[in-house]
mmCIF file of C-alpha atoms in Angstrom:
data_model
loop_
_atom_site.group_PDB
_atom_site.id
_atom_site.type_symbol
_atom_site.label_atom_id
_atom_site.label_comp_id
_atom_site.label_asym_id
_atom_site.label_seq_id
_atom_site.Cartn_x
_atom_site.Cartn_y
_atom_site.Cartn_z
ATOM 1 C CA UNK A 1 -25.405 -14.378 -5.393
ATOM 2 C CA UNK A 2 -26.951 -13.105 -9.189
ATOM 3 C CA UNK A 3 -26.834 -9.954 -11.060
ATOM 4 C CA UNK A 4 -29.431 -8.981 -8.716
ATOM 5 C CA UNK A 5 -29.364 -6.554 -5.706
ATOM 6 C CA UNK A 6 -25.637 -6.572 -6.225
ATOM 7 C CA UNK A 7 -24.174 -3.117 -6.498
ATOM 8 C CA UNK A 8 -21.800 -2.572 -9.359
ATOM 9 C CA UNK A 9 -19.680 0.259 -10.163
ATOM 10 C CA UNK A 10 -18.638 1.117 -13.783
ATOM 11 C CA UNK A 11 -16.192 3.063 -15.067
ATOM 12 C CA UNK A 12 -15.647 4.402 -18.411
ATOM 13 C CA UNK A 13 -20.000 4.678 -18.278
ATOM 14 C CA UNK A 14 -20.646 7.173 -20.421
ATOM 15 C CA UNK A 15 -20.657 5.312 -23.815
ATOM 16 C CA UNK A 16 -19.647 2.038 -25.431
ATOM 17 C CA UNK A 17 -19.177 -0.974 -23.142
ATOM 18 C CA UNK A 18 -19.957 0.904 -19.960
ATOM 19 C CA UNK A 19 -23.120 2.160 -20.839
ATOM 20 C CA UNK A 20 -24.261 -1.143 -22.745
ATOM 21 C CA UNK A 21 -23.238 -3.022 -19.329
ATOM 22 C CA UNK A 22 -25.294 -0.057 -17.305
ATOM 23 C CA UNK A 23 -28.238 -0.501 -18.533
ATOM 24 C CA UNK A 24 -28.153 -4.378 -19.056
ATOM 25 C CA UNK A 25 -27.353 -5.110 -15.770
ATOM 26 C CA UNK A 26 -29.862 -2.648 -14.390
ATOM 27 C CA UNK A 27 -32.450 -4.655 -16.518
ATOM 28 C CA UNK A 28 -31.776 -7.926 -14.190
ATOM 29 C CA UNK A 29 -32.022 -5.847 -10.746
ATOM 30 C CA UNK A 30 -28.445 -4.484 -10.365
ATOM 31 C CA UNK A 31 -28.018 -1.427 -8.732
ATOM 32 C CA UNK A 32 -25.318 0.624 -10.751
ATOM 33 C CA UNK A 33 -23.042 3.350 -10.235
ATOM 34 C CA UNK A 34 -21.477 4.820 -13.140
ATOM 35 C CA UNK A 35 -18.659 7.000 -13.542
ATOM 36 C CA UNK A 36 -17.105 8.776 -16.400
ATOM 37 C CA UNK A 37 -15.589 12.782 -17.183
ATOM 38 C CA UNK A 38 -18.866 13.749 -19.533
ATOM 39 C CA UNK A 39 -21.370 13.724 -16.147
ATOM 40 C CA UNK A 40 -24.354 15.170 -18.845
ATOM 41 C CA UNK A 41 -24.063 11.715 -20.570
ATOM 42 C CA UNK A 42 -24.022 9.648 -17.572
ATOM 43 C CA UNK A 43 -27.066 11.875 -16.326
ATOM 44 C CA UNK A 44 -29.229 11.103 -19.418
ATOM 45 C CA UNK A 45 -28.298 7.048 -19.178
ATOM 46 C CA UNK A 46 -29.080 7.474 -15.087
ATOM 47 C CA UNK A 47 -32.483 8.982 -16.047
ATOM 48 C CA UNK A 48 -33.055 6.208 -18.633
ATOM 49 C CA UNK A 49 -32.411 2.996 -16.410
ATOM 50 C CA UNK A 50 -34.741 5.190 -13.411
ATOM 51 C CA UNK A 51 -37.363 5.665 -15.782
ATOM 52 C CA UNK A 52 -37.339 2.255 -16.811
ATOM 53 C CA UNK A 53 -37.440 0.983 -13.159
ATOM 54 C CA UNK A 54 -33.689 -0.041 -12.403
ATOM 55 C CA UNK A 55 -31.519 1.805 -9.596
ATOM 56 C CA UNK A 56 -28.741 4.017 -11.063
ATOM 57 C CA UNK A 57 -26.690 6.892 -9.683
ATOM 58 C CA UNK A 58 -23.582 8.892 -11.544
ATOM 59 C CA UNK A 59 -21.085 10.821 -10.494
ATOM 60 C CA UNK A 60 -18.357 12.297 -12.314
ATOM 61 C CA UNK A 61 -14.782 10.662 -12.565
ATOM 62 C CA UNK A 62 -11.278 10.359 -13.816
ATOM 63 C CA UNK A 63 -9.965 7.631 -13.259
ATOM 64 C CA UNK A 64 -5.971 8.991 -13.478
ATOM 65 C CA UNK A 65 -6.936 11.079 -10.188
ATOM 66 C CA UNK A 66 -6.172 8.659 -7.200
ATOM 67 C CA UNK A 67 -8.715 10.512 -4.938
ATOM 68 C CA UNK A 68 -11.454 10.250 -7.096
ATOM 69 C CA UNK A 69 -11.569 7.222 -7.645
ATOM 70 C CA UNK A 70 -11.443 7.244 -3.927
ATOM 71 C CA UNK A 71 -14.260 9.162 -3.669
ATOM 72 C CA UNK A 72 -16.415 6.862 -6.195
ATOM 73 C CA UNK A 73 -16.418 4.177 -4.235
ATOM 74 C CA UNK A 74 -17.875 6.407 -1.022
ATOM 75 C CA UNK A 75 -20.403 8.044 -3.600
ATOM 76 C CA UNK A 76 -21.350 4.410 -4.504
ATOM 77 C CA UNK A 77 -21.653 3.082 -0.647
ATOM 78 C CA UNK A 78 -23.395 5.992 0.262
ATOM 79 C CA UNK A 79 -26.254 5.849 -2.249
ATOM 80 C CA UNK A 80 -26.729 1.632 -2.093
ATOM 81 C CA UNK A 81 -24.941 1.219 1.195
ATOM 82 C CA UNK A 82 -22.095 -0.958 -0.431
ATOM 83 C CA UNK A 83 -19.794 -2.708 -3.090
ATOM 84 C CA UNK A 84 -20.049 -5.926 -4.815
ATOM 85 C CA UNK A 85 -18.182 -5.399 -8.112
ATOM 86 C CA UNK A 86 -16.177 -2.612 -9.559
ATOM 87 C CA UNK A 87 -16.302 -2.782 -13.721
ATOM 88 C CA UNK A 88 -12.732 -1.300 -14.841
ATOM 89 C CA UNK A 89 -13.661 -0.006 -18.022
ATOM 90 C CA UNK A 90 -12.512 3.111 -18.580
ATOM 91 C CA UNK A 91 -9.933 3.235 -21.636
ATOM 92 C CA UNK A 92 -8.436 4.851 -24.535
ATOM 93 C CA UNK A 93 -6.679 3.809 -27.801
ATOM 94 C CA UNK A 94 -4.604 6.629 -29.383
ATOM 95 C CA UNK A 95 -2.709 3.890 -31.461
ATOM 96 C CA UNK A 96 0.468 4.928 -34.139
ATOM 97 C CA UNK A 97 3.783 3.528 -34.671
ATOM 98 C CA UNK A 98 6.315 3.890 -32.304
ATOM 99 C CA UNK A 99 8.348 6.025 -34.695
ATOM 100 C CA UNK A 100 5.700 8.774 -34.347
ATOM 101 C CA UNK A 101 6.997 9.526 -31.184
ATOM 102 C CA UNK A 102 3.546 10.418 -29.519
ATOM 103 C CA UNK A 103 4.304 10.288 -26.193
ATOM 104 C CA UNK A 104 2.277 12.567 -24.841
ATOM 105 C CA UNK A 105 -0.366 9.962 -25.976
ATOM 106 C CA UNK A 106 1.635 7.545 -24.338
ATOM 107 C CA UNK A 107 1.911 8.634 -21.097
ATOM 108 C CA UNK A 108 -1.882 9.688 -21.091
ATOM 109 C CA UNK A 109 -2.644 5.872 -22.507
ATOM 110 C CA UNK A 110 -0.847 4.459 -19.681
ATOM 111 C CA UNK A 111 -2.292 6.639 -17.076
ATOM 112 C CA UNK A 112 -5.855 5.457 -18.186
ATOM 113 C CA UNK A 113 -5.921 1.749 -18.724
ATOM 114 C CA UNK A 114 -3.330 0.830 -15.973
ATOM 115 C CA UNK A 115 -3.059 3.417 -13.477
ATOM 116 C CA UNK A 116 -6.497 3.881 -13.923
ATOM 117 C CA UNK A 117 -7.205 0.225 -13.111
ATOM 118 C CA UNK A 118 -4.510 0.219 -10.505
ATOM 119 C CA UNK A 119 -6.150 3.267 -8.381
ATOM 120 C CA UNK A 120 -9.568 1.865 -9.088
ATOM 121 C CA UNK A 121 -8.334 -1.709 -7.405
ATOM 122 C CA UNK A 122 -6.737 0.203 -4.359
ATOM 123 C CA UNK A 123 -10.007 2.160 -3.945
ATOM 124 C CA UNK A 124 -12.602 -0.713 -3.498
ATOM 125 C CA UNK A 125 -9.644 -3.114 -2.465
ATOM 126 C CA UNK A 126 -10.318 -2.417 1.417
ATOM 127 C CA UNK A 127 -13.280 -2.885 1.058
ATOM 128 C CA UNK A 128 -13.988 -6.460 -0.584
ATOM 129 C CA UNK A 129 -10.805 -7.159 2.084
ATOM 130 C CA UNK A 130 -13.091 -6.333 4.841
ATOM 131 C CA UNK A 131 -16.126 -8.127 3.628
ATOM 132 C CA UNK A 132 -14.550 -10.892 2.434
ATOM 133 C CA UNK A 133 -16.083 -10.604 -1.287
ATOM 134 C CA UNK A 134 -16.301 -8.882 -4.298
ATOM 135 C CA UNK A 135 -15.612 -8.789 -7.469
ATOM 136 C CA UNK A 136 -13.489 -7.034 -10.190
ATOM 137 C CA UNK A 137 -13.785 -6.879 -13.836
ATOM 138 C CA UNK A 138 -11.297 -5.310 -16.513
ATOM 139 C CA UNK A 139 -11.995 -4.071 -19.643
ATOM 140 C CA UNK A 140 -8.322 -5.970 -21.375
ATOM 141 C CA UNK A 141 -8.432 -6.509 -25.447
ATOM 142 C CA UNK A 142 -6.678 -8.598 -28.171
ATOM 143 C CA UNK A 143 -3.891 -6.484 -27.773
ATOM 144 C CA UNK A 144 -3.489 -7.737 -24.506
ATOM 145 C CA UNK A 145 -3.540 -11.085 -25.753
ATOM 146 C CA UNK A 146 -1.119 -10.702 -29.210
ATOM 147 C CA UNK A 147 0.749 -8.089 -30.482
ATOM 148 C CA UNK A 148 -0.239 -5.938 -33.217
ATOM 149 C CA UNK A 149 1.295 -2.849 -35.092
ATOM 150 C CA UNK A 150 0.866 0.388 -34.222
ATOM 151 C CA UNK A 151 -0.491 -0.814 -30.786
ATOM 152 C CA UNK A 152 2.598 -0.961 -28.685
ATOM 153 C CA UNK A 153 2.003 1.146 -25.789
ATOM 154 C CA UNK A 154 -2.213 0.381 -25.753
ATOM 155 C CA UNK A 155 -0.931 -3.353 -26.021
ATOM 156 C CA UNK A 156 1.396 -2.967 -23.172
ATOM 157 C CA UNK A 157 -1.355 -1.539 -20.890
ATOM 158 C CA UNK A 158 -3.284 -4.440 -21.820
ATOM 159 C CA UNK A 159 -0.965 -6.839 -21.250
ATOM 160 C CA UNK A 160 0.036 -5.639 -18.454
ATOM 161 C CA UNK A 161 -3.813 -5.683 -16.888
ATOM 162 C CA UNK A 162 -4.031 -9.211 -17.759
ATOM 163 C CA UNK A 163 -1.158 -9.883 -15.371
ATOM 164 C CA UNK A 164 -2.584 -7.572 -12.490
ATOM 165 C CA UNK A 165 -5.590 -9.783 -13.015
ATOM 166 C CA UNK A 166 -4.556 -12.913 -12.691
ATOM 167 C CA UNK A 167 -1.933 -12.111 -9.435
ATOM 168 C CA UNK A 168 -4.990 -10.545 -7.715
ATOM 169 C CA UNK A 169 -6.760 -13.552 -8.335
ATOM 170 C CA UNK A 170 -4.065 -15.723 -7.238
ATOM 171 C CA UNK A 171 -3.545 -13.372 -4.054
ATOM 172 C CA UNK A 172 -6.837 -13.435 -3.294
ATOM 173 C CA UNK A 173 -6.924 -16.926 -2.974
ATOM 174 C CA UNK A 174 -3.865 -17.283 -0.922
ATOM 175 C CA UNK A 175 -4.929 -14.395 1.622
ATOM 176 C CA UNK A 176 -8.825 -16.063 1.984
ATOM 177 C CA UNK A 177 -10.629 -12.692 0.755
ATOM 178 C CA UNK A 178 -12.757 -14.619 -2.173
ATOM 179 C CA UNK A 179 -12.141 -11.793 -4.162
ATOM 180 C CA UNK A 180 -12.885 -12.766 -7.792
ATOM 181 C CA UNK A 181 -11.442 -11.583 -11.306
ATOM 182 C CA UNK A 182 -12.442 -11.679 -14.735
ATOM 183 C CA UNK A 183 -10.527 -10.053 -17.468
ATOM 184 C CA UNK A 184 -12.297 -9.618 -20.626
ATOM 185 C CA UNK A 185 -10.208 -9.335 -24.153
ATOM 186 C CA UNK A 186 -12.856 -7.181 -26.624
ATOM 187 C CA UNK A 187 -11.738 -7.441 -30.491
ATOM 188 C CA UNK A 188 -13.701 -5.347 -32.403
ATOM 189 C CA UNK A 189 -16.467 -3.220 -31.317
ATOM 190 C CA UNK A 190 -18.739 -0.490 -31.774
ATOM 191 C CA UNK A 191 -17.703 2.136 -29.417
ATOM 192 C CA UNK A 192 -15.744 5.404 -29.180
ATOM 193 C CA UNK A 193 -12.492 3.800 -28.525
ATOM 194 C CA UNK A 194 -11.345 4.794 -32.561
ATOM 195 C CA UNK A 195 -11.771 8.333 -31.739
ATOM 196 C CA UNK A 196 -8.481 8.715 -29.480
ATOM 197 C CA UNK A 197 -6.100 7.773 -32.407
ATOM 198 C CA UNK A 198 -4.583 10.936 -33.741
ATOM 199 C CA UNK A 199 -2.415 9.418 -36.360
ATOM 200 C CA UNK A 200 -4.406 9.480 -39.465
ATOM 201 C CA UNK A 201 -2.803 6.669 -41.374
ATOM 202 C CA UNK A 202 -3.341 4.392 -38.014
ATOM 203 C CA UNK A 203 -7.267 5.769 -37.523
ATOM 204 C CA UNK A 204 -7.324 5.002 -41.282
ATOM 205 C CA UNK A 205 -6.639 1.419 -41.048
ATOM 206 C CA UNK A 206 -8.570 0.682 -37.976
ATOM 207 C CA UNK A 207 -11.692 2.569 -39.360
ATOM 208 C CA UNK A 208 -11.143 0.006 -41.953
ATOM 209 C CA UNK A 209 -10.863 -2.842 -39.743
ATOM 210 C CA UNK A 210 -14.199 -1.426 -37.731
ATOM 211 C CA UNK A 211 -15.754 -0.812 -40.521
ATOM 212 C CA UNK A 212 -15.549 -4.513 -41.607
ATOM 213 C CA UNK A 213 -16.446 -6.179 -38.647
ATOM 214 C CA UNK A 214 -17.556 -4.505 -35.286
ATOM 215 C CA UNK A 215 -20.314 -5.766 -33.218
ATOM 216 C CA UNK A 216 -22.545 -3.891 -30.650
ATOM 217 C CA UNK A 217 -20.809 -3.278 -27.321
ATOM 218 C CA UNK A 218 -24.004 -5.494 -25.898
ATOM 219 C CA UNK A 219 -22.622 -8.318 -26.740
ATOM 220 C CA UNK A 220 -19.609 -7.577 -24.439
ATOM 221 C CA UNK A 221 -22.334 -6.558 -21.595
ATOM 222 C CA UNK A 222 -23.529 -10.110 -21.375
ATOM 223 C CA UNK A 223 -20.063 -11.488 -21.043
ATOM 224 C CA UNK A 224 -20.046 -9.320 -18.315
ATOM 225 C CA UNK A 225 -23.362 -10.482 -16.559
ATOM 226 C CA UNK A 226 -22.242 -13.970 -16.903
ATOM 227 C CA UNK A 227 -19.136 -13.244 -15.235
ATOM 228 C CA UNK A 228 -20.799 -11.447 -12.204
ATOM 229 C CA UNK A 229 -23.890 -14.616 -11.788
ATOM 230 C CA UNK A 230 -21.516 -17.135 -11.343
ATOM 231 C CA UNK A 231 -21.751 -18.635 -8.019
ATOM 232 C CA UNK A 232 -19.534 -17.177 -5.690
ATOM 233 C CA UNK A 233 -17.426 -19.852 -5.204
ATOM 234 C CA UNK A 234 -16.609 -19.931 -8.991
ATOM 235 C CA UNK A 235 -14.123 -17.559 -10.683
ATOM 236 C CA UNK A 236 -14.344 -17.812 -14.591
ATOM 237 C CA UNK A 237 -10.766 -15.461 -15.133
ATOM 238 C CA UNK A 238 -11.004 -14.831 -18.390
ATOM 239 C CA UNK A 239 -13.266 -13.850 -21.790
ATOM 240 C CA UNK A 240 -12.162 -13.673 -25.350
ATOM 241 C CA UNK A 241 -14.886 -11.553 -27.379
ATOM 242 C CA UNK A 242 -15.417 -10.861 -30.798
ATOM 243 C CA UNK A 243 -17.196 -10.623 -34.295
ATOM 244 C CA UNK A 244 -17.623 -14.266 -35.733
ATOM 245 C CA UNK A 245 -16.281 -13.077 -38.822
ATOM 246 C CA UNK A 246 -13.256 -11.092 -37.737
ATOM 247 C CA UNK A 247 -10.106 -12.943 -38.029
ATOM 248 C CA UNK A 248 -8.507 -11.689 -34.798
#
């Protein structure tokens, strides 16, 4: 199977990688299903990839809510009449030093990139189980790949996604589901992730950073296509992306 007819669900959609993905995939016949909190952006990007031709629906989500993300995956059947590949995307960043003792960030950090992934995997899970395919792909980083200051706990949840990855992969295998998984490790790029960090010495530094060397989150979207038109007998697991010049 290709990019096209598949159905793909996104989440984090609204902005950034999600909505550079969206739209790109939408251009090569996809038919996506985006989800985010700010439902007025999706709406506008929905109206966009229509207008243009492409099949899109939206439908608003959190992706710490177990039921919603639930309730995405119905949304998405009902409207395209199935699932090929759910895009975990959704993410924040409120980086700062462990001494800061912000764990109110903390605990929201980890409810996002790994619960968030975990309830979005149990929601479609059934599904590719019953159909014997499908596809996920997660939104890691660099963080999840080496450790950097300041990014302990948004480190952790990447690391710890790269793991949850790889042992779905490696169930999938053993249990004959042909599930696939590619993780995806973003350094820097142009998105809203830098406006989560509260700490204003951290956002100082990565604004910096940014600054310096982001690319467009399209270049991440194409990683993403090639992941999905693989032949489905091929799993490529994993995708290191980032600016040429950015010594990550």
């Amino acid at each position: 199977m290709t990019v096209a007819d598949k159905t793909v669900l996104i989440t984090g959609a609204s902005s950034g990688i999600g909505e550079a993905t969206a739209r790109l995939l939408a251009q090569r016949g996809a038919k996506v299903v985006l989800g985010a909190r700010r439902k007025d952006r999706l709406d506008t990007i929905v109206n966009d990839i229509v207008q243009g031709g492409g099949q899109a629906a939206s439908m608003a989500l959190d992706v710490t809510d177990r039921q919603a993300n639930e309730d995405f995956v119905a949304f998405a059947k009902k409207q395209f009449g199935g699932v090929d590949v759910v895009f975990l995307n959704a993410g924040l960043m409120p980086n700062s030093p462990l001494s800061a003792l912000h764990v109110d960030e903390w605990d929201r950090t980890i409810d996002v990139n790994l619960k968030g992934a975990l309830y979005g995997i149990a929601a479609a899970l059934p599904e590719f189980t019953g159909q014997r395919h499908g596809q996920f792909i997660a939104t890691s980083s660099v963080a999840g790949l080496k450790a950097y200051t300041g990014g302990a706990v948004y480190g952790a949840t990447k690391w710890g996604l790269r793991d949850l990855m790889e042992v779905l992969r490696m169930e999938s295998a053993q249990e004959g589901t042909h599930i696939r998984t590619s993780t995806i490790y973003p350094a820097a790029i142009k998105t809203e992730l830098l406006g989560t960090i509260t700490d204003k010495q951290t956002l100082a530094d990565m604004n910096k950073t940014y600054d310096s060397y982001q690319i467009d989150p399209e270049r991440v979207a194409q990683v993403v296509a090639f992941a999905i038109d693989q032949p489905e007998d091929t799993n490529v697991s994993e995708f290191t992306v980032g600016p040429t010049i950015q010594p990550w």
